[in-house]
PDB file of C-alpha atoms in Angstrom:
ATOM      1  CA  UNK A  22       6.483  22.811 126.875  1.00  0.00           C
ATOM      2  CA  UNK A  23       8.938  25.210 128.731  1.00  0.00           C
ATOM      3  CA  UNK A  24      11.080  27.322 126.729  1.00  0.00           C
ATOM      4  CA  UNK A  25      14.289  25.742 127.818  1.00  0.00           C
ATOM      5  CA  UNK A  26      12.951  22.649 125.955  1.00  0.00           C
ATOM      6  CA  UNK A  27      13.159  24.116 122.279  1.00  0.00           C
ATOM      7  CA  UNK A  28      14.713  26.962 120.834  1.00  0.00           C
ATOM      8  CA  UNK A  29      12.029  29.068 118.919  1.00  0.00           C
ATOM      9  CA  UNK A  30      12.786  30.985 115.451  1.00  0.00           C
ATOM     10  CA  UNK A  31      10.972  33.565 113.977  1.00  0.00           C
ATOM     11  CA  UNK A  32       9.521  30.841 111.412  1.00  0.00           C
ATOM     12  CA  UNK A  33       9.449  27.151 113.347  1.00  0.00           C
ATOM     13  CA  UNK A  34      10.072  25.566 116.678  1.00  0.00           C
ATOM     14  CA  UNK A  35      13.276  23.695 116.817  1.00  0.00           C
ATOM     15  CA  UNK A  36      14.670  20.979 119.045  1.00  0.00           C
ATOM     16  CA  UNK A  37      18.475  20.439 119.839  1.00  0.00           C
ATOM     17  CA  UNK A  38      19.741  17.510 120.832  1.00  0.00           C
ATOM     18  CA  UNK A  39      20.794  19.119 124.300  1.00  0.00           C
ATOM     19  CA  UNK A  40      17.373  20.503 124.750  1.00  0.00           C
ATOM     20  CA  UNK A  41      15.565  16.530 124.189  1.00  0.00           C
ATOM     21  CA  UNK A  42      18.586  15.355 126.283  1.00  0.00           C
ATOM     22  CA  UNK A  43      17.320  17.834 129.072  1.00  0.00           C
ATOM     23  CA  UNK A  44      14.091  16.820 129.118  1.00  0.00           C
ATOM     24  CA  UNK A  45      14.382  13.080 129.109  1.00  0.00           C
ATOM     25  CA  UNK A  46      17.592  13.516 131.909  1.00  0.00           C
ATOM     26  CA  UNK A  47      14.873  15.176 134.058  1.00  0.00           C
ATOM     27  CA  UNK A  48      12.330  12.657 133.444  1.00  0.00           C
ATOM     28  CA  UNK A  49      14.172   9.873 134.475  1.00  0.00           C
ATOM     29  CA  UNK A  50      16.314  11.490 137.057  1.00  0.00           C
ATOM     30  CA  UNK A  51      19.567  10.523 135.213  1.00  0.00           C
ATOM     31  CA  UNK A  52      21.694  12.210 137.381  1.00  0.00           C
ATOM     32  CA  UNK A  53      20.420  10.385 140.331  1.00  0.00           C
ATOM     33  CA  UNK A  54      22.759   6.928 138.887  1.00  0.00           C
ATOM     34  CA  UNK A  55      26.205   5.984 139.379  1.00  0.00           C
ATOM     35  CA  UNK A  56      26.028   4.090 136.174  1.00  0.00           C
ATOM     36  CA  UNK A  57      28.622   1.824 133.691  1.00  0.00           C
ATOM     37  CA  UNK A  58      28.446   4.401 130.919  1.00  0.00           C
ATOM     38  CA  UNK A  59      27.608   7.758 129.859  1.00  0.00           C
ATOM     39  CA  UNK A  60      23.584   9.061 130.262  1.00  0.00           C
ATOM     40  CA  UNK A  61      22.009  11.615 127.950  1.00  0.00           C
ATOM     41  CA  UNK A  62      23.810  12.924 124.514  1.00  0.00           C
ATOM     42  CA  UNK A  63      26.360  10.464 123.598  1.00  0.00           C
ATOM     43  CA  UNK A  64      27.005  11.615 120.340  1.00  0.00           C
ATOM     44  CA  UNK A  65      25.955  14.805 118.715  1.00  0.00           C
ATOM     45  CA  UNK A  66      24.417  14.894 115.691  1.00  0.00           C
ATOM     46  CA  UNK A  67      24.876  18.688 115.033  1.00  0.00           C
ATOM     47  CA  UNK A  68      21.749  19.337 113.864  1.00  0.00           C
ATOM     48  CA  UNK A  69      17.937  19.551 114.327  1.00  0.00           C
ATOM     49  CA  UNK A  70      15.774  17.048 116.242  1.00  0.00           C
ATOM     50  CA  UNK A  71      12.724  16.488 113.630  1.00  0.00           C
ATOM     51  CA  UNK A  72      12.485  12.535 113.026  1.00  0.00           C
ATOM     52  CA  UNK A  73      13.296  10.118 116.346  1.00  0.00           C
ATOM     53  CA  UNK A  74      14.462   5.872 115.843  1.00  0.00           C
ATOM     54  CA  UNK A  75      14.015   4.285 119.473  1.00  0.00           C
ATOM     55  CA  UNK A  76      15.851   0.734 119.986  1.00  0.00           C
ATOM     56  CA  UNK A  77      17.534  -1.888 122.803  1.00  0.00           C
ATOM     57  CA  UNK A  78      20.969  -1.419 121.142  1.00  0.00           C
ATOM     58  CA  UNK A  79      22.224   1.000 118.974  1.00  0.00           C
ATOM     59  CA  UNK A  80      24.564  -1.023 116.757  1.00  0.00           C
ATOM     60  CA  UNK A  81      24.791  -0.552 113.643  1.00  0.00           C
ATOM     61  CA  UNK A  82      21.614  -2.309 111.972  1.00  0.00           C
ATOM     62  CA  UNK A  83      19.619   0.022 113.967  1.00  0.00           C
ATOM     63  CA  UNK A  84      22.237   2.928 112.715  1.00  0.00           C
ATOM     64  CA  UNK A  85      21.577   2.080 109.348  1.00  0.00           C
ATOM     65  CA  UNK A  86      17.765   1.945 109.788  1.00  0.00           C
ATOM     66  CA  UNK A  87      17.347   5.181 110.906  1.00  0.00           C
ATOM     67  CA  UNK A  88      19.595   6.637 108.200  1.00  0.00           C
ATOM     68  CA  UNK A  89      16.846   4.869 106.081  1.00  0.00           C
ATOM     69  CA  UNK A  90      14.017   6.471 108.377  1.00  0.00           C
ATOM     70  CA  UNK A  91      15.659  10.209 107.881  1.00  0.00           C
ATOM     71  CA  UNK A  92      16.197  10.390 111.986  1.00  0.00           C
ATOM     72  CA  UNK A  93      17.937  13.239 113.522  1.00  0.00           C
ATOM     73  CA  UNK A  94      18.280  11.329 116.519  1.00  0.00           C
ATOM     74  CA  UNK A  95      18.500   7.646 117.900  1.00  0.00           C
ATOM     75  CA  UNK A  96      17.856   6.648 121.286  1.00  0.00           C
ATOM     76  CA  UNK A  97      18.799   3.553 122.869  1.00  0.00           C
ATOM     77  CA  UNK A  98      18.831   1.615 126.025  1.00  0.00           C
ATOM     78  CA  UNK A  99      22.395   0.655 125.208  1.00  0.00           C
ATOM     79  CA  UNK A 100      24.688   3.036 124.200  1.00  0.00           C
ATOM     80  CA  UNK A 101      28.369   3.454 124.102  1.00  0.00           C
ATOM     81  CA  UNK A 102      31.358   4.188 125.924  1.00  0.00           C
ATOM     82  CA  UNK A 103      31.255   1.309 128.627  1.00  0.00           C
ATOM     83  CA  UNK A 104      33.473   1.373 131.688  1.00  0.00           C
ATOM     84  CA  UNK A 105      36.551  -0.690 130.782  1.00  0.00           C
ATOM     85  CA  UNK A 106      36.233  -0.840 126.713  1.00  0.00           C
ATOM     86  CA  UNK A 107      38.855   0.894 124.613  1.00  0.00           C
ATOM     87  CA  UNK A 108      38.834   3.985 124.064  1.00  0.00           C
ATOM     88  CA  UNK A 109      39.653   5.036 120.065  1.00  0.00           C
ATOM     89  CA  UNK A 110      37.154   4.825 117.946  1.00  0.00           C
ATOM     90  CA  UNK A 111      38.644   2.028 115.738  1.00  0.00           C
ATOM     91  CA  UNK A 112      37.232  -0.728 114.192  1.00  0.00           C
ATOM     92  CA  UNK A 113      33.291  -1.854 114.763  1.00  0.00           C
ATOM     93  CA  UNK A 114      33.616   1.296 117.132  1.00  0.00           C
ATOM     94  CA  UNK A 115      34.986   3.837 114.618  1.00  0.00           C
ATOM     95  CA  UNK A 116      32.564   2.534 111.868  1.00  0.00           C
ATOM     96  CA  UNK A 117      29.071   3.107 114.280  1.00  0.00           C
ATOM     97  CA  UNK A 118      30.433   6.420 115.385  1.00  0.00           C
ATOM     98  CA  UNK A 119      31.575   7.743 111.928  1.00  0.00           C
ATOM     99  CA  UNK A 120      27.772   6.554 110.163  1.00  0.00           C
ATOM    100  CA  UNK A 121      26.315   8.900 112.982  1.00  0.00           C
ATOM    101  CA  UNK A 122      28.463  11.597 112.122  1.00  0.00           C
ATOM    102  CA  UNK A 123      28.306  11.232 108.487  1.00  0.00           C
ATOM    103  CA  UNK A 124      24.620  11.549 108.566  1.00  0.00           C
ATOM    104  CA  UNK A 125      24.191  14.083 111.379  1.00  0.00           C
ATOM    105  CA  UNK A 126      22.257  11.584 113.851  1.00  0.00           C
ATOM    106  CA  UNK A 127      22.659  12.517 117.626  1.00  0.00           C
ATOM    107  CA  UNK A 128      22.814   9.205 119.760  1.00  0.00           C
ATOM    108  CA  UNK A 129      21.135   9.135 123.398  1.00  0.00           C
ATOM    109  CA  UNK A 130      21.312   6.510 125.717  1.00  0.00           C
ATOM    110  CA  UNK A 131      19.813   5.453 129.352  1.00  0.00           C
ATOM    111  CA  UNK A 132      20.628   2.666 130.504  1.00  0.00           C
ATOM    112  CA  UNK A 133      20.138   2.139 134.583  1.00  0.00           C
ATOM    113  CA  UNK A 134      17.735   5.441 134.484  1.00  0.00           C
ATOM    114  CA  UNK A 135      15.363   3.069 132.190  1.00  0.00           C
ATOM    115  CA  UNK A 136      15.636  -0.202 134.122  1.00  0.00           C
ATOM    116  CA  UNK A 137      14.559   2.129 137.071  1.00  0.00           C
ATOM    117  CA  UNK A 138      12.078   4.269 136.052  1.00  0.00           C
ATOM    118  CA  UNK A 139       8.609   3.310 138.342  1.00  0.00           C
ATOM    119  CA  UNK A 140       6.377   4.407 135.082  1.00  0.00           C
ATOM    120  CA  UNK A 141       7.999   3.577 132.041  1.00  0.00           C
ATOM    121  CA  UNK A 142      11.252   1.324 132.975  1.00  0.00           C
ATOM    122  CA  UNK A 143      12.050  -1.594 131.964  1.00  0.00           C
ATOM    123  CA  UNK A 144      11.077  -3.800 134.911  1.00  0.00           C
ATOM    124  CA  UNK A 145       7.592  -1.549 135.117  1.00  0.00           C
ATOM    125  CA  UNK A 146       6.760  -2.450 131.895  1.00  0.00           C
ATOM    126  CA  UNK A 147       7.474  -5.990 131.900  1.00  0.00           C
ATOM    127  CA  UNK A 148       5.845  -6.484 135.106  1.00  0.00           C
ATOM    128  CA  UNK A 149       2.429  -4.388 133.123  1.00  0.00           C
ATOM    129  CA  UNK A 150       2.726  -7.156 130.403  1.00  0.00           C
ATOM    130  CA  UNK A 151       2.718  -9.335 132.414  1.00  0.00           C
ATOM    131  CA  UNK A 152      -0.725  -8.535 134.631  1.00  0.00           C
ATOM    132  CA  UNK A 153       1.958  -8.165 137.848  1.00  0.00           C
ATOM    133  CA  UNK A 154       1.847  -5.166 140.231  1.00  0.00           C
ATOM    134  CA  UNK A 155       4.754  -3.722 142.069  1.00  0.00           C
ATOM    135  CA  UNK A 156       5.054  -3.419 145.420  1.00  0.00           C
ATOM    136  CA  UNK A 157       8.416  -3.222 146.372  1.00  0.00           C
ATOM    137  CA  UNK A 158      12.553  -3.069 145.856  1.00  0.00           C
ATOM    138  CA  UNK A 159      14.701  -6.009 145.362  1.00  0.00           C
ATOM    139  CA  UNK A 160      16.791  -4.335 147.435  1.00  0.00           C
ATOM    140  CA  UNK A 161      14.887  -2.351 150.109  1.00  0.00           C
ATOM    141  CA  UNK A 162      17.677   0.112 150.982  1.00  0.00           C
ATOM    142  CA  UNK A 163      18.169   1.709 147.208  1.00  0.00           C
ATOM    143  CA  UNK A 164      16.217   4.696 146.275  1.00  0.00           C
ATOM    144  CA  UNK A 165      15.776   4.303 142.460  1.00  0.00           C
ATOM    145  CA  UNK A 166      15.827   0.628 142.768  1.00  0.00           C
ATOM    146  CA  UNK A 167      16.832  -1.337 139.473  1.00  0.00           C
ATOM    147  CA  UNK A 168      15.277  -4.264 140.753  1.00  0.00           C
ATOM    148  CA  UNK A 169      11.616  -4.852 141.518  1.00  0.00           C
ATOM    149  CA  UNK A 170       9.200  -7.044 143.622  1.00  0.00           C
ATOM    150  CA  UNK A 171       5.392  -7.911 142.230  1.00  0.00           C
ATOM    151  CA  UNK A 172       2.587 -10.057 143.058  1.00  0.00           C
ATOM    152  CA  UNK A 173       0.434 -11.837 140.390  1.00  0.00           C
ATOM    153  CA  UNK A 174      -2.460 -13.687 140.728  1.00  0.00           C
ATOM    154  CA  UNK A 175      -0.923 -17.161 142.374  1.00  0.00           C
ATOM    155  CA  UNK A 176      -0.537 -19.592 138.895  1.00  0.00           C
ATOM    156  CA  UNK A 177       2.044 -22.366 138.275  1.00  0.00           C
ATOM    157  CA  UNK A 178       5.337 -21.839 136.216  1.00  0.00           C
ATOM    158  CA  UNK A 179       3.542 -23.047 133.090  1.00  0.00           C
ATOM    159  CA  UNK A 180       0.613 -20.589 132.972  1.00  0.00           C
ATOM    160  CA  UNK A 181       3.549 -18.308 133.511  1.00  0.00           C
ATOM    161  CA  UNK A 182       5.752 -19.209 130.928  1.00  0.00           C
ATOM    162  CA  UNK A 183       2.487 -19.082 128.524  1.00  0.00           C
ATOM    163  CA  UNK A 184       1.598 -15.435 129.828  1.00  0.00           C
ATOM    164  CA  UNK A 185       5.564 -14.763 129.034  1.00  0.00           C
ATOM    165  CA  UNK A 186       5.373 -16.475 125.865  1.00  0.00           C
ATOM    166  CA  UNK A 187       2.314 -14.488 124.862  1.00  0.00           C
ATOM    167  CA  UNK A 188       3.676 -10.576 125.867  1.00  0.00           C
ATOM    168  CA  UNK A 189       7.433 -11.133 124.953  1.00  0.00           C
ATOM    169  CA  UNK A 190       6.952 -13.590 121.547  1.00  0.00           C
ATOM    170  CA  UNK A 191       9.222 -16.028 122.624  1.00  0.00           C
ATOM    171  CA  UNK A 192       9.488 -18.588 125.664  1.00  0.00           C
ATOM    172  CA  UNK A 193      11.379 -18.480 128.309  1.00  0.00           C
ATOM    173  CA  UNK A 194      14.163 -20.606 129.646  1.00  0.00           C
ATOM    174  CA  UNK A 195      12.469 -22.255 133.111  1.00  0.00           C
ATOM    175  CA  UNK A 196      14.833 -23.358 135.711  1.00  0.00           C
ATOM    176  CA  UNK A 197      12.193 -24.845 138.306  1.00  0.00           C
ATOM    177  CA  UNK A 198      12.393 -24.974 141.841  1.00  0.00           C
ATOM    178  CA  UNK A 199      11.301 -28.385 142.390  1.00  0.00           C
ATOM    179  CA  UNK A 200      14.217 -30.174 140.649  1.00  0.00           C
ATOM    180  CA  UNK A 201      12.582 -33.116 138.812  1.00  0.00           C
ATOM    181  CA  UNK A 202      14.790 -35.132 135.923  1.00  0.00           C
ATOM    182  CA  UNK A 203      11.821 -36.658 134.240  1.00  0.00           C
ATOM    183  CA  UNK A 204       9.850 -33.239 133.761  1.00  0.00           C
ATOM    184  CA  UNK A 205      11.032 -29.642 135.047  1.00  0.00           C
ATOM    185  CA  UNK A 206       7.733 -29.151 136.361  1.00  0.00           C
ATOM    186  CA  UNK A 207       6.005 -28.305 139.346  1.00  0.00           C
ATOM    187  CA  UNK A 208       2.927 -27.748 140.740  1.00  0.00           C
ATOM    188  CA  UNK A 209       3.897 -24.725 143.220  1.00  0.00           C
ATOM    189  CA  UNK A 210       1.902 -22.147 143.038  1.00  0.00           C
ATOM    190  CA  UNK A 211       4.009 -18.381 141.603  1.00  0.00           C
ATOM    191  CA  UNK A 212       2.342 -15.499 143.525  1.00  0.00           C
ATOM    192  CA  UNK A 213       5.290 -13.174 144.321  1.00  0.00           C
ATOM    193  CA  UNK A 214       8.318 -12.731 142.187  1.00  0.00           C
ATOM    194  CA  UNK A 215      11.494 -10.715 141.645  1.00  0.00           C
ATOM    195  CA  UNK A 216      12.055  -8.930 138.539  1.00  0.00           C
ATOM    196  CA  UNK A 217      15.106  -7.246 137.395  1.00  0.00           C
ATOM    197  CA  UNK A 218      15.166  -6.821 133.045  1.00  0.00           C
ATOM    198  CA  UNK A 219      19.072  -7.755 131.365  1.00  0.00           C
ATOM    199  CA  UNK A 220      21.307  -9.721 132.997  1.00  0.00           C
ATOM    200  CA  UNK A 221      20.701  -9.699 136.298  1.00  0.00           C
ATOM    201  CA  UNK A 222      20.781 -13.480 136.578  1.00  0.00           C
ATOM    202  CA  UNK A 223      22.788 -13.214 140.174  1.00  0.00           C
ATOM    203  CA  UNK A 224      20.098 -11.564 141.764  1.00  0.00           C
ATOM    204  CA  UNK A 225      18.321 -14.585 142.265  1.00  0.00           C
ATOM    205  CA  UNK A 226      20.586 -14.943 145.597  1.00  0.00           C
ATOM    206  CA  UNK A 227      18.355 -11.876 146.795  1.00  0.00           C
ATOM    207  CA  UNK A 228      15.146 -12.560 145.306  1.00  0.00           C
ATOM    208  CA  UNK A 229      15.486 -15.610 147.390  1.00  0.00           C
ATOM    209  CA  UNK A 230      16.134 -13.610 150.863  1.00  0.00           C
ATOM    210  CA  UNK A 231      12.966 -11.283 150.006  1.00  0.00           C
ATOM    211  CA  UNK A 232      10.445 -14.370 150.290  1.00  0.00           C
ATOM    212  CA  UNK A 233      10.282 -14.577 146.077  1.00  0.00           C
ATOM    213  CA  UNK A 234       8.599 -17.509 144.955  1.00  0.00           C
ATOM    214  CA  UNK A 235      10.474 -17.282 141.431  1.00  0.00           C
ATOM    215  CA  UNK A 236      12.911 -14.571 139.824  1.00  0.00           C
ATOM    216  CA  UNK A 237      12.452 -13.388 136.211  1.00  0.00           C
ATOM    217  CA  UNK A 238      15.622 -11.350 134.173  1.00  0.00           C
ATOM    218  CA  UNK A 239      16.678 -11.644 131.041  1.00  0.00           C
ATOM    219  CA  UNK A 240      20.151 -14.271 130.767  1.00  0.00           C
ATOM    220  CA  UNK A 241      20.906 -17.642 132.394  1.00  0.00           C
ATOM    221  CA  UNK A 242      24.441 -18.155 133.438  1.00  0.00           C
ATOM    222  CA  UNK A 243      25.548 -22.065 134.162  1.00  0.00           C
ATOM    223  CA  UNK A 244      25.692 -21.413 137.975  1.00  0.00           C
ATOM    224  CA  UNK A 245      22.057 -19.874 137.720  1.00  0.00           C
ATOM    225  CA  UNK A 246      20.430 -23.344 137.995  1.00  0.00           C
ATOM    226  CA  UNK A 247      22.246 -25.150 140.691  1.00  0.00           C
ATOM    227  CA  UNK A 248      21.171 -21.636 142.562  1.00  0.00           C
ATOM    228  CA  UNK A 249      17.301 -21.677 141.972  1.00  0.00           C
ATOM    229  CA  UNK A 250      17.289 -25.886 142.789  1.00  0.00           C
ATOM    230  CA  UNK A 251      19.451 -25.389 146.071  1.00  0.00           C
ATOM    231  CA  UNK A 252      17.342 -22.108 146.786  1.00  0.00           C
ATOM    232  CA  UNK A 253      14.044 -23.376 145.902  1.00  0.00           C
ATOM    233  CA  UNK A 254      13.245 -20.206 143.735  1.00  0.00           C
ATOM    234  CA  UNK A 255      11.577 -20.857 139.934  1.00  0.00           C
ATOM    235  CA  UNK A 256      13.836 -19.332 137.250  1.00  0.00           C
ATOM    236  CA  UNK A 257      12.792 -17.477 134.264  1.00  0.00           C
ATOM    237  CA  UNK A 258      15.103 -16.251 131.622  1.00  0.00           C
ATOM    238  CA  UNK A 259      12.988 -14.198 129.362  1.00  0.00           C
ATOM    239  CA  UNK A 260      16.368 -13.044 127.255  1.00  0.00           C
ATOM    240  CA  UNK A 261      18.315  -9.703 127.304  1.00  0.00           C
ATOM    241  CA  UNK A 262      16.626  -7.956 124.652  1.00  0.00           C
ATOM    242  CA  UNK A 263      13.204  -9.344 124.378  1.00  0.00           C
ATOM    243  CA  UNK A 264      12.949  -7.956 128.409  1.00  0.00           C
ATOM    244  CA  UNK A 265      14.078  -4.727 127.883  1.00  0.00           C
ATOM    245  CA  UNK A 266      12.274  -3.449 124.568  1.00  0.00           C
ATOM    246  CA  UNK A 267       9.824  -2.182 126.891  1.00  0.00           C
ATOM    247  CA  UNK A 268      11.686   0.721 128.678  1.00  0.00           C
ATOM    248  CA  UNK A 269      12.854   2.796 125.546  1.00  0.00           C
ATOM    249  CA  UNK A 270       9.540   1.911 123.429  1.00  0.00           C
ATOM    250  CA  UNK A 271       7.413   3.594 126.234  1.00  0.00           C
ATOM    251  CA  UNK A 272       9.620   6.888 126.266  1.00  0.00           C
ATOM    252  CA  UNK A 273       9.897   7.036 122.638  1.00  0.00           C
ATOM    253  CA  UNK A 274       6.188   7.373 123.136  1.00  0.00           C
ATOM    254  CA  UNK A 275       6.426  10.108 126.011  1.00  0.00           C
ATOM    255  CA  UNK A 276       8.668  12.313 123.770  1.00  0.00           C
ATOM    256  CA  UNK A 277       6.366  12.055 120.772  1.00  0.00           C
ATOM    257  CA  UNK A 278       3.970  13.426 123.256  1.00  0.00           C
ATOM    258  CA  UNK A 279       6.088  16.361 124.788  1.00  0.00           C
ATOM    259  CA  UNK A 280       7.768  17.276 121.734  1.00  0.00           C
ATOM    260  CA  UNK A 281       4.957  16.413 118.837  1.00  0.00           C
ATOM    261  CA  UNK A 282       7.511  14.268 117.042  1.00  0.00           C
ATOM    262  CA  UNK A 283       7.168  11.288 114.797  1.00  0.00           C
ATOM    263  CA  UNK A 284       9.205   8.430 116.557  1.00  0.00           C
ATOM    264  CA  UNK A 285       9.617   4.838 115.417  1.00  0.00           C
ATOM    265  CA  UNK A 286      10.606   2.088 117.246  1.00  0.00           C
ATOM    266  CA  UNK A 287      12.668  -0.086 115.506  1.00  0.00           C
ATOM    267  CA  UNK A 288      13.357  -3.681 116.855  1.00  0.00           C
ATOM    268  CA  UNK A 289      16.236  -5.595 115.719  1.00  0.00           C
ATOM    269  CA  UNK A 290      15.846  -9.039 116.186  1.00  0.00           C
ATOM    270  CA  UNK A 291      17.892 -10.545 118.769  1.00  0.00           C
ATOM    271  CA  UNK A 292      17.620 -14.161 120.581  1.00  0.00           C
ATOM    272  CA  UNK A 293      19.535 -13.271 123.243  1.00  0.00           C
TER     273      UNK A 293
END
């Protein structure tokens, strides 16, 4: 560990907020992303990082589980302070912020950093889950792309949906290319397929243009299905939160590692 990383007393090593913020802004290249809200230290605890809560969300059931775990810190995929929400902390708002403050818990957030990241992101680790392998951008011209293309072994939409049944824990939504009233099913054969985690429904449009067989994300919008039938591109919505546990569970791990911290993911449940 470099000594920018901690700040070392006569008795103990101690981590700041800003110091974990560092390291995990450098790790996913944070500042690299023109992003809808803040990355890094959204809220500053005040004191020192020695118990971590990782989640999707950080509203206030998570809030109120780590005050139950003793964290120091929370860090989420989604944060606060979105582009276009009020600004006072009032309300819902003012309650989440003043819990943090109240117990001293620092909040951190990533949100397109951990879609991107090739390793640990959110598309890389659904695609892992589900025996795919990257091979290129949804969008050929970005250089942290947010959006993925892998290949699988070829299989229909329903050994799919069982293989996303099996890693997420819940079944997807299938929208299927091959438009049949009676059924929804098909027998084309799924080798190479777009993923992008969340709600990126309306990248199907593009998944289409790069030769995808099917699209996976997390949300299904009413226009999504007339798109994949007219397209002729399999649909999967695997839900918002059940895609994108993956990203902030896998660098809760690579912080217990740099840091030699106790971290707990905490999932709160959410069919969406």
């Amino acid at each position: 560990m470099s000594t920018h990383d901690v700040l070392i007393t006569s008795s103990n090593t101690i981590i700041t907020a800003q110091s974990l913020t560092e390291f995990c802004d450098d790790y996913l290249s944070a500042t690299a992303f023109k992003d809808y809200a803040p990355n890094g230290l959204q809220v500053d605890g005040g004191r020192p990082i020695q118990r971590i809560v990782t989640g999707v969300t950080a509203c206030e059931a998570l809030i109120d589980a780590a005050i139950a775990d003793n964290a120091d810190a929370i860090m989420v995929h989604h944060g606060y302070f979105w582009k276009g929400e009020p600004a006072p902390l009032t309300g819902m708002k003012g309650q989440r912020i003043r819990k943090l403050m109240q117990h001293g818990i620092s909040l951190i957030g990533y949100h397109l950093p951990l879609d991107a990241h090739p390793v640990i992101g959110n598309n890389a680790t659904l695609a892992a889950a589900l025996d795919m392998t990257i091979i290129e951008a949804l969008y050929p011209t970005e250089t942290h792309p947010v959006g993925n293309i892998a290949t699988c072994i070829p299989q229909t939409a329903q050994s799919l949906i069982a293989q996303i049944t099996q890693a997420l824990g819940r079944m997807p939504l299938h929208i299927s290319a091959e438009y049949n009233v009676d059924t929804n099913t098909s027998n084309k054969l799924i080798e190479r397929i777009g993923i992008c985690t969340g709600g990126a429904q309306d990248m199907i449009e593009q998944a289409s243009l790069m030769g995808c067989d099917a699209f996976i994300s997390g949300e299904i919008s009413e226009r999504t299905t007339h798109i994949a039938r007219e397209l002729g591109i399999d649909y999967f919505a695997c839900g918002h939160h059940a895609t994108e546990r993956g990203g902030i569970e896998a660098l809760g791990r690579i912080v217990a590692q740099q840091f030699d911290l106790p971290v707990t993911f905490i999932d709160i449940d959410n069919p969406a």
